[in-house]
Short mmCIF file of C-alpha atoms in Angstrom, two decimals:
data_model
loop_
_atom_site.label_atom_id
_atom_site.label_comp_id
_atom_site.label_asym_id
_atom_site.label_seq_id
_atom_site.Cartn_x
_atom_site.Cartn_y
_atom_site.Cartn_z
CA UNK A 214 -191.75 -102.59 58.82
CA UNK A 215 -192.83 -100.71 61.94
CA UNK A 216 -190.67 -98.32 63.89
CA UNK A 217 -190.25 -100.84 66.74
CA UNK A 218 -188.99 -103.50 64.33
CA UNK A 219 -186.55 -101.02 62.78
CA UNK A 220 -185.25 -100.21 66.26
CA UNK A 221 -184.55 -103.88 67.02
CA UNK A 222 -183.26 -104.77 63.55
CA UNK A 223 -179.52 -103.92 64.07
CA UNK A 224 -179.43 -106.04 67.22
CA UNK A 225 -181.13 -108.98 65.49
CA UNK A 226 -178.69 -108.84 62.60
CA UNK A 227 -175.71 -108.77 64.96
CA UNK A 228 -176.83 -111.80 66.96
CA UNK A 229 -176.83 -114.22 64.06
CA UNK A 230 -174.74 -114.60 60.88
CA UNK A 231 -176.01 -112.29 58.16
CA UNK A 232 -175.20 -111.84 54.48
CA UNK A 233 -175.21 -108.17 53.42
CA UNK A 234 -175.73 -107.94 49.66
CA UNK A 235 -175.36 -104.98 47.24
CA UNK A 236 -178.68 -105.74 45.49
CA UNK A 237 -181.85 -107.60 46.34
CA UNK A 238 -181.10 -111.21 45.31
CA UNK A 239 -183.40 -113.00 42.93
CA UNK A 240 -185.13 -115.81 44.91
CA UNK A 241 -184.12 -118.45 42.34
CA UNK A 242 -180.49 -117.28 42.39
CA UNK A 243 -180.40 -117.29 46.19
CA UNK A 244 -181.85 -120.82 46.27
CA UNK A 245 -179.32 -122.01 43.67
CA UNK A 246 -176.46 -120.60 45.76
CA UNK A 247 -177.82 -122.21 48.94
CA UNK A 248 -178.06 -125.56 47.14
CA UNK A 249 -174.32 -125.44 46.49
CA UNK A 250 -173.87 -125.81 50.26
CA UNK A 251 -176.87 -128.09 50.79
CA UNK A 252 -178.23 -129.83 47.67
CA UNK A 253 -181.51 -130.40 49.53
CA UNK A 254 -182.07 -126.71 50.34
CA UNK A 255 -185.67 -125.67 49.63
CA UNK A 256 -187.95 -122.69 49.90
CA UNK A 257 -190.26 -122.22 52.87
CA UNK A 258 -192.54 -119.30 52.11
CA UNK A 259 -190.25 -116.33 51.52
CA UNK A 260 -187.37 -118.04 53.34
CA UNK A 261 -184.97 -120.84 52.41
CA UNK A 262 -184.15 -123.86 54.59
CA UNK A 263 -180.61 -125.24 54.23
CA UNK A 264 -178.62 -127.51 56.54
CA UNK A 265 -180.71 -126.92 59.65
CA UNK A 266 -180.63 -123.15 59.07
CA UNK A 267 -183.19 -120.66 57.84
CA UNK A 268 -182.10 -118.04 55.31
CA UNK A 269 -184.56 -115.26 55.97
CA UNK A 270 -185.95 -113.19 53.10
CA UNK A 271 -183.87 -110.10 52.27
CA UNK A 272 -184.49 -106.87 54.16
CA UNK A 273 -183.42 -103.48 52.80
CA UNK A 274 -180.97 -101.55 54.99
CA UNK A 275 -180.25 -97.84 54.62
CA UNK A 276 -177.22 -95.80 55.61
CA UNK A 277 -178.43 -95.14 59.17
CA UNK A 278 -178.82 -98.82 60.02
CA UNK A 279 -175.61 -99.73 58.20
CA UNK A 280 -173.71 -97.16 60.26
CA UNK A 281 -174.97 -98.85 63.43
CA UNK A 282 -173.77 -102.17 62.04
CA UNK A 283 -170.30 -100.77 61.37
CA UNK A 284 -170.46 -101.11 57.58
CA UNK A 285 -168.70 -98.06 56.05
CA UNK A 286 -169.28 -96.21 52.79
CA UNK A 287 -172.54 -97.96 51.91
CA UNK A 288 -175.88 -96.21 51.36
CA UNK A 289 -178.03 -99.29 50.86
CA UNK A 290 -177.60 -103.05 51.26
CA UNK A 291 -179.92 -106.05 51.48
CA UNK A 292 -179.61 -108.29 54.54
CA UNK A 293 -180.32 -112.04 54.61
CA UNK A 294 -180.14 -113.23 58.22
CA UNK A 295 -179.22 -116.88 58.85
CA UNK A 296 -180.96 -118.46 61.85
CA UNK A 297 -180.09 -121.97 63.07
CA UNK A 298 -183.28 -123.98 63.67
CA UNK A 299 -181.79 -127.23 64.89
CA UNK A 300 -178.56 -129.25 65.10
CA UNK A 301 -176.12 -128.08 62.47
CA UNK A 302 -174.51 -130.73 60.21
CA UNK A 303 -171.05 -129.29 60.94
CA UNK A 304 -169.86 -126.69 63.41
CA UNK A 305 -170.53 -123.08 62.39
CA UNK A 306 -172.42 -124.16 59.27
CA UNK A 307 -174.72 -121.12 59.62
CA UNK A 308 -171.71 -118.79 59.68
CA UNK A 309 -170.10 -120.43 56.63
CA UNK A 310 -173.50 -120.28 54.89
CA UNK A 311 -173.68 -116.50 55.37
CA UNK A 312 -170.08 -116.04 54.22
CA UNK A 313 -170.56 -118.27 51.17
CA UNK A 314 -173.70 -116.42 50.06
CA UNK A 315 -171.96 -113.06 50.50
CA UNK A 316 -168.88 -114.32 48.64
CA UNK A 317 -170.86 -115.40 45.59
CA UNK A 318 -173.14 -112.38 45.48
CA UNK A 319 -170.44 -109.78 46.03
CA UNK A 320 -171.47 -108.69 49.52
CA UNK A 321 -170.42 -108.62 53.16
CA UNK A 322 -170.80 -111.13 55.97
CA UNK A 323 -171.76 -110.01 59.46
CA UNK A 324 -171.28 -112.20 62.53
CA UNK A 325 -171.07 -111.21 66.21
CA UNK A 326 -171.18 -107.56 65.25
CA UNK A 327 -168.13 -107.60 62.96
CA UNK A 328 -168.54 -107.03 59.18
CA UNK A 329 -166.28 -109.11 56.97
CA UNK A 330 -165.54 -108.91 53.26
CA UNK A 331 -165.19 -112.63 52.37
CA UNK A 332 -163.65 -111.74 49.00
CA UNK A 333 -160.46 -110.81 50.87
CA UNK A 334 -159.92 -114.48 51.70
CA UNK A 335 -160.57 -117.12 49.05
CA UNK A 336 -159.42 -119.86 51.41
CA UNK A 337 -158.44 -123.43 50.67
CA UNK A 338 -160.11 -125.70 48.16
CA UNK A 339 -161.58 -128.93 49.60
CA UNK A 340 -162.36 -132.37 48.26
CA UNK A 341 -164.82 -134.57 50.16
CA UNK A 342 -163.93 -138.27 49.81
CA UNK A 343 -165.68 -141.42 51.08
CA UNK A 344 -162.39 -142.71 52.51
CA UNK A 345 -158.73 -141.79 52.83
CA UNK A 346 -157.13 -142.59 49.45
CA UNK A 347 -154.08 -144.80 49.24
CA UNK A 348 -150.90 -143.15 47.95
CA UNK A 349 -151.09 -145.35 44.85
CA UNK A 350 -154.49 -143.79 44.04
CA UNK A 351 -153.74 -140.14 44.62
CA UNK A 352 -150.11 -139.78 43.51
CA UNK A 353 -150.73 -140.27 39.75
CA UNK A 354 -153.43 -137.57 39.84
CA UNK A 355 -151.21 -135.12 41.71
CA UNK A 356 -148.26 -135.86 39.45
CA UNK A 357 -150.36 -134.54 36.55
CA UNK A 358 -152.01 -131.67 38.46
CA UNK A 359 -149.23 -130.12 40.58
CA UNK A 360 -146.19 -128.16 39.52
CA UNK A 361 -143.43 -130.60 40.40
CA UNK A 362 -141.08 -130.18 43.33
CA UNK A 363 -137.37 -130.47 42.51
CA UNK A 364 -136.31 -132.20 45.73
CA UNK A 365 -137.41 -133.08 49.25
CA UNK A 366 -136.82 -130.43 51.91
CA UNK A 367 -135.38 -132.84 54.47
CA UNK A 368 -135.34 -130.20 57.20
CA UNK A 369 -139.07 -129.79 56.86
CA UNK A 370 -140.06 -133.26 55.63
CA UNK A 371 -137.55 -135.70 57.20
CA UNK A 372 -139.83 -138.60 56.27
CA UNK A 373 -140.75 -137.23 52.85
CA UNK A 374 -140.23 -139.18 49.65
CA UNK A 375 -140.13 -137.61 46.18
CA UNK A 376 -142.30 -139.60 43.75
CA UNK A 377 -142.73 -138.28 40.20
CA UNK A 378 -142.29 -134.68 41.31
CA UNK A 379 -144.60 -134.97 44.34
CA UNK A 380 -143.34 -135.14 47.93
CA UNK A 381 -145.29 -137.71 49.95
CA UNK A 382 -145.19 -137.46 53.74
CA UNK A 383 -147.07 -140.16 55.70
CA UNK A 384 -148.14 -138.33 58.86
CA UNK A 385 -150.64 -140.75 60.43
CA UNK A 386 -151.21 -138.82 63.63
CA UNK A 387 -154.28 -136.99 64.81
CA UNK A 388 -156.72 -136.36 62.00
CA UNK A 389 -154.03 -135.92 59.36
CA UNK A 390 -153.28 -139.07 57.36
CA UNK A 391 -151.00 -137.96 54.50
CA UNK A 392 -149.42 -134.81 53.12
CA UNK A 393 -148.52 -134.33 49.45
CA UNK A 394 -146.49 -131.33 48.31
CA UNK A 395 -145.65 -129.91 44.91
CA UNK A 396 -143.64 -126.79 44.18
CA UNK A 397 -146.34 -124.37 45.33
CA UNK A 398 -149.40 -126.41 46.41
CA UNK A 399 -149.88 -128.62 49.45
CA UNK A 400 -152.55 -131.33 49.71
CA UNK A 401 -153.37 -132.49 53.24
CA UNK A 402 -155.63 -135.53 53.64
CA UNK A 403 -157.67 -135.42 56.85
CA UNK A 404 -160.07 -137.96 58.32
CA UNK A 405 -162.77 -138.23 60.98
CA UNK A 406 -164.94 -135.24 60.02
CA UNK A 407 -168.66 -134.92 60.45
CA UNK A 408 -170.46 -135.01 57.13
CA UNK A 409 -171.35 -131.68 55.51
CA UNK A 410 -174.73 -131.60 53.71
CA UNK A 411 -173.18 -132.13 50.27
CA UNK A 412 -171.49 -135.34 51.49
CA UNK A 413 -174.61 -136.49 53.34
CA UNK A 414 -176.60 -136.27 50.13
CA UNK A 415 -173.92 -138.07 48.11
CA UNK A 416 -173.14 -140.81 50.66
CA UNK A 417 -176.13 -141.17 53.00
CA UNK A 418 -174.77 -144.47 54.36
CA UNK A 419 -171.49 -142.97 55.67
CA UNK A 420 -170.93 -141.64 59.19
CA UNK A 421 -167.52 -140.04 58.49
CA UNK A 422 -165.82 -138.55 55.46
CA UNK A 423 -162.23 -137.79 54.48
CA UNK A 424 -161.23 -134.34 53.24
CA UNK A 425 -158.32 -133.41 50.99
CA UNK A 426 -157.40 -129.79 51.70
CA UNK A 427 -155.55 -127.93 48.93
CA UNK A 428 -153.54 -125.00 50.30
CA UNK A 429 -150.47 -122.91 49.39
CA UNK A 430 -147.09 -124.38 50.29
CA UNK A 431 -145.60 -120.96 51.10
CA UNK A 432 -148.18 -120.28 53.82
CA UNK A 433 -147.75 -123.57 55.59
CA UNK A 434 -143.96 -123.22 55.69
CA UNK A 435 -144.47 -120.69 58.49
CA UNK A 436 -146.54 -123.24 60.43
CA UNK A 437 -144.25 -126.23 59.87
CA UNK A 438 -142.21 -125.54 63.02
CA UNK A 439 -145.18 -126.23 65.31
CA UNK A 440 -144.97 -129.88 66.34
CA UNK A 441 -148.38 -129.85 68.01
CA UNK A 442 -150.15 -129.16 64.74
CA UNK A 443 -148.99 -130.56 61.39
CA UNK A 444 -148.80 -128.21 58.42
CA UNK A 445 -152.20 -127.82 56.85
CA UNK A 446 -154.09 -129.14 59.87
CA UNK A 447 -157.82 -128.43 59.75
CA UNK A 448 -158.06 -126.34 62.91
CA UNK A 449 -156.26 -123.40 61.31
CA UNK A 450 -158.70 -120.54 60.86
CA UNK A 451 -159.05 -119.15 57.35
CA UNK A 452 -158.43 -115.64 58.68
CA UNK A 453 -154.88 -116.69 59.67
CA UNK A 454 -154.22 -117.64 56.06
CA UNK A 455 -154.75 -114.12 54.82
CA UNK A 456 -151.74 -112.28 53.33
CA UNK A 457 -151.78 -108.51 53.06
CA UNK A 458 -149.84 -106.64 50.38
CA UNK A 459 -148.48 -103.36 51.75
CA UNK A 460 -147.21 -100.79 49.26
CA UNK A 461 -145.32 -97.73 50.49
CA UNK A 462 -145.39 -94.68 48.24
CA UNK A 463 -142.38 -92.41 47.98
CA UNK A 464 -142.93 -88.94 49.38
CA UNK A 465 -143.23 -86.19 46.77
CA UNK A 466 -140.57 -83.43 46.92
CA UNK A 467 -141.54 -80.70 49.33
CA UNK A 468 -141.40 -76.90 48.92
CA UNK A 469 -138.15 -74.93 48.95
CA UNK A 470 -136.22 -74.88 52.17
CA UNK A 471 -137.42 -72.16 54.55
CA UNK A 472 -133.84 -71.06 55.10
CA UNK A 473 -133.49 -69.97 51.45
CA UNK A 474 -136.57 -67.78 51.73
CA UNK A 475 -135.15 -66.14 54.86
CA UNK A 476 -131.82 -65.42 53.20
CA UNK A 477 -133.51 -63.81 50.20
CA UNK A 478 -135.66 -61.67 52.45
CA UNK A 479 -132.74 -60.54 54.58
CA UNK A 480 -130.65 -59.70 51.49
CA UNK A 481 -133.37 -57.47 50.09
CA UNK A 482 -133.74 -55.65 53.40
CA UNK A 483 -130.03 -54.97 53.87
CA UNK A 484 -129.41 -53.53 50.40
CA UNK A 485 -132.06 -50.84 50.72
CA UNK A 486 -134.24 -49.33 47.99
CA UNK A 487 -131.52 -49.52 45.36
CA UNK A 488 -131.70 -53.36 45.47
CA UNK A 489 -135.36 -53.67 44.49
CA UNK A 490 -134.50 -54.98 41.02
CA UNK A 491 -132.21 -57.63 42.45
CA UNK A 492 -134.85 -58.54 45.04
CA UNK A 493 -137.48 -58.84 42.31
CA UNK A 494 -135.21 -61.06 40.25
CA UNK A 495 -134.52 -63.22 43.31
CA UNK A 496 -138.23 -63.47 44.05
CA UNK A 497 -138.98 -64.41 40.43
CA UNK A 498 -136.27 -67.07 40.58
CA UNK A 499 -137.60 -68.49 43.83
CA UNK A 500 -141.15 -68.53 42.45
CA UNK A 501 -139.99 -70.29 39.29
CA UNK A 502 -138.07 -72.86 41.33
CA UNK A 503 -141.10 -73.45 43.51
CA UNK A 504 -143.32 -73.93 40.45
CA UNK A 505 -140.86 -76.37 38.94
CA UNK A 506 -140.61 -78.21 42.24
CA UNK A 507 -144.42 -78.42 42.59
CA UNK A 508 -144.70 -79.75 39.04
CA UNK A 509 -142.04 -82.38 39.73
CA UNK A 510 -143.83 -83.28 42.97
CA UNK A 511 -147.14 -83.69 41.15
CA UNK A 512 -145.54 -85.84 38.46
CA UNK A 513 -143.82 -87.90 41.15
CA UNK A 514 -147.06 -88.40 43.07
CA UNK A 515 -148.92 -89.41 39.90
CA UNK A 516 -146.13 -91.83 39.04
CA UNK A 517 -146.30 -93.33 42.53
CA UNK A 518 -150.07 -93.74 42.30
CA UNK A 519 -149.72 -95.44 38.91
CA UNK A 520 -147.06 -97.77 40.34
CA UNK A 521 -149.22 -98.58 43.36
CA UNK A 522 -152.27 -99.26 41.18
CA UNK A 523 -150.17 -101.52 38.95
CA UNK A 524 -148.79 -103.42 41.94
CA UNK A 525 -152.28 -103.81 43.42
CA UNK A 526 -153.60 -105.13 40.10
CA UNK A 527 -150.70 -107.54 39.78
CA UNK A 528 -151.22 -108.72 43.36
CA UNK A 529 -154.93 -109.28 42.73
CA UNK A 530 -154.25 -111.16 39.49
CA UNK A 531 -151.65 -113.30 41.24
CA UNK A 532 -154.04 -114.14 44.09
CA UNK A 533 -156.83 -115.02 41.64
CA UNK A 534 -154.43 -117.17 39.63
CA UNK A 535 -153.31 -119.06 42.75
CA UNK A 536 -156.97 -119.55 43.75
CA UNK A 537 -157.80 -120.97 40.32
CA UNK A 538 -154.76 -123.27 40.46
CA UNK A 539 -155.85 -124.76 43.79
CA UNK A 540 -159.40 -125.16 42.52
CA UNK A 541 -158.14 -126.99 39.42
CA UNK A 542 -156.21 -129.42 41.65
CA UNK A 543 -159.32 -130.01 43.77
CA UNK A 544 -161.42 -130.69 40.67
CA UNK A 545 -158.83 -133.16 39.35
CA UNK A 546 -158.85 -135.02 42.67
CA UNK A 547 -162.66 -135.05 42.83
CA UNK A 548 -162.86 -136.42 39.30
CA UNK A 549 -160.15 -139.05 39.79
CA UNK A 550 -161.25 -140.22 43.24
CA UNK A 551 -165.03 -139.85 42.76
CA UNK A 552 -165.26 -137.12 45.36
CA UNK A 553 -166.90 -133.69 45.70
CA UNK A 554 -164.92 -130.48 45.10
CA UNK A 555 -165.85 -127.51 47.27
CA UNK A 556 -164.52 -124.17 48.43
CA UNK A 557 -163.32 -123.41 51.96
CA UNK A 558 -166.91 -122.75 53.11
CA UNK A 559 -168.29 -126.05 51.82
CA UNK A 560 -169.97 -124.72 48.65
CA UNK A 561 -169.60 -127.14 45.75
CA UNK A 562 -167.62 -126.09 42.68
CA UNK A 563 -168.12 -127.51 39.19
CA UNK A 564 -165.31 -125.57 37.49
CA UNK A 565 -162.31 -123.60 38.68
CA UNK A 566 -163.93 -120.18 38.05
CA UNK A 567 -166.60 -121.02 40.65
CA UNK A 568 -164.14 -120.12 43.42
CA UNK A 569 -163.80 -116.50 42.30
CA UNK A 570 -165.81 -113.94 44.31
CA UNK A 571 -169.03 -112.45 42.91
CA UNK A 572 -169.65 -115.28 40.48
CA UNK A 573 -173.44 -115.18 40.95
CA UNK A 574 -173.82 -111.41 41.33
#
């Protein structure tokens, strides 16, 4: 690559969605990942064509270029730029394509100059369906897949009905047809979407497709008060779904109070030369106390770090478990209703573990 191309490279990567990967991807692996979003994705020279977009061959980026792109603490990454070459099958398909590739290969996504770690947001699981299912079709599947709700929250679901542990709410306004809620998972059935590539390949005769969105109940409780948008409505951005765990560490004990040091010093000065022994003993005592205090502070800090690490690990495990639970519900619906299970970015999943980040790295 010439010096002029290197000069223009950061700007080109910022203008379009780009997947930044920790290692140069194997061409066959990259094609297989692209085919999860578009089963008809194919190679075109060194590039890949998928859903009206071109996945350009990977380019190596060093620390200098990465610094210009705003990617911290990385010495080398491989960039796959996504360029739209025609009408996209769904809005922002090129952006979701970059994020999905980065998610599966353990990298970053870059769009409009802002780097994003897609692993921080697993998102909702989706099920593409040829039509909106009747309650009689979907309720038996959910009754076996969801953790049962104990009762209907009438304040939130005034029209809800508890059927075999599943709350059914017929919405029938806007694009939302029905809502089904268990104890911790919400399934929102939406209609009137444009067909993503996976659905186009499966049902080439359809012009619209229904989508069952599997999301956490706890998150949507905060949105339930907004009458203009039903809980779980499709226009919610995935970034708004993100929950951050903040852990505050206790401060370690500080050094001895400055006033004590001043008193010891003034006592030694007022007693004259004859008090040197007492002053030495006082100094030794203060030094010993300081040493003990420093040791306690170190132990306290180490204990706090261990606690924080444990809480972070538990939070990560909990988030992964919730992600796997939602994926399992999506797979059960896809199997029972002859649909297609996918992640929040439209990449097909064949088993629950497919929704975990870095699965193809």
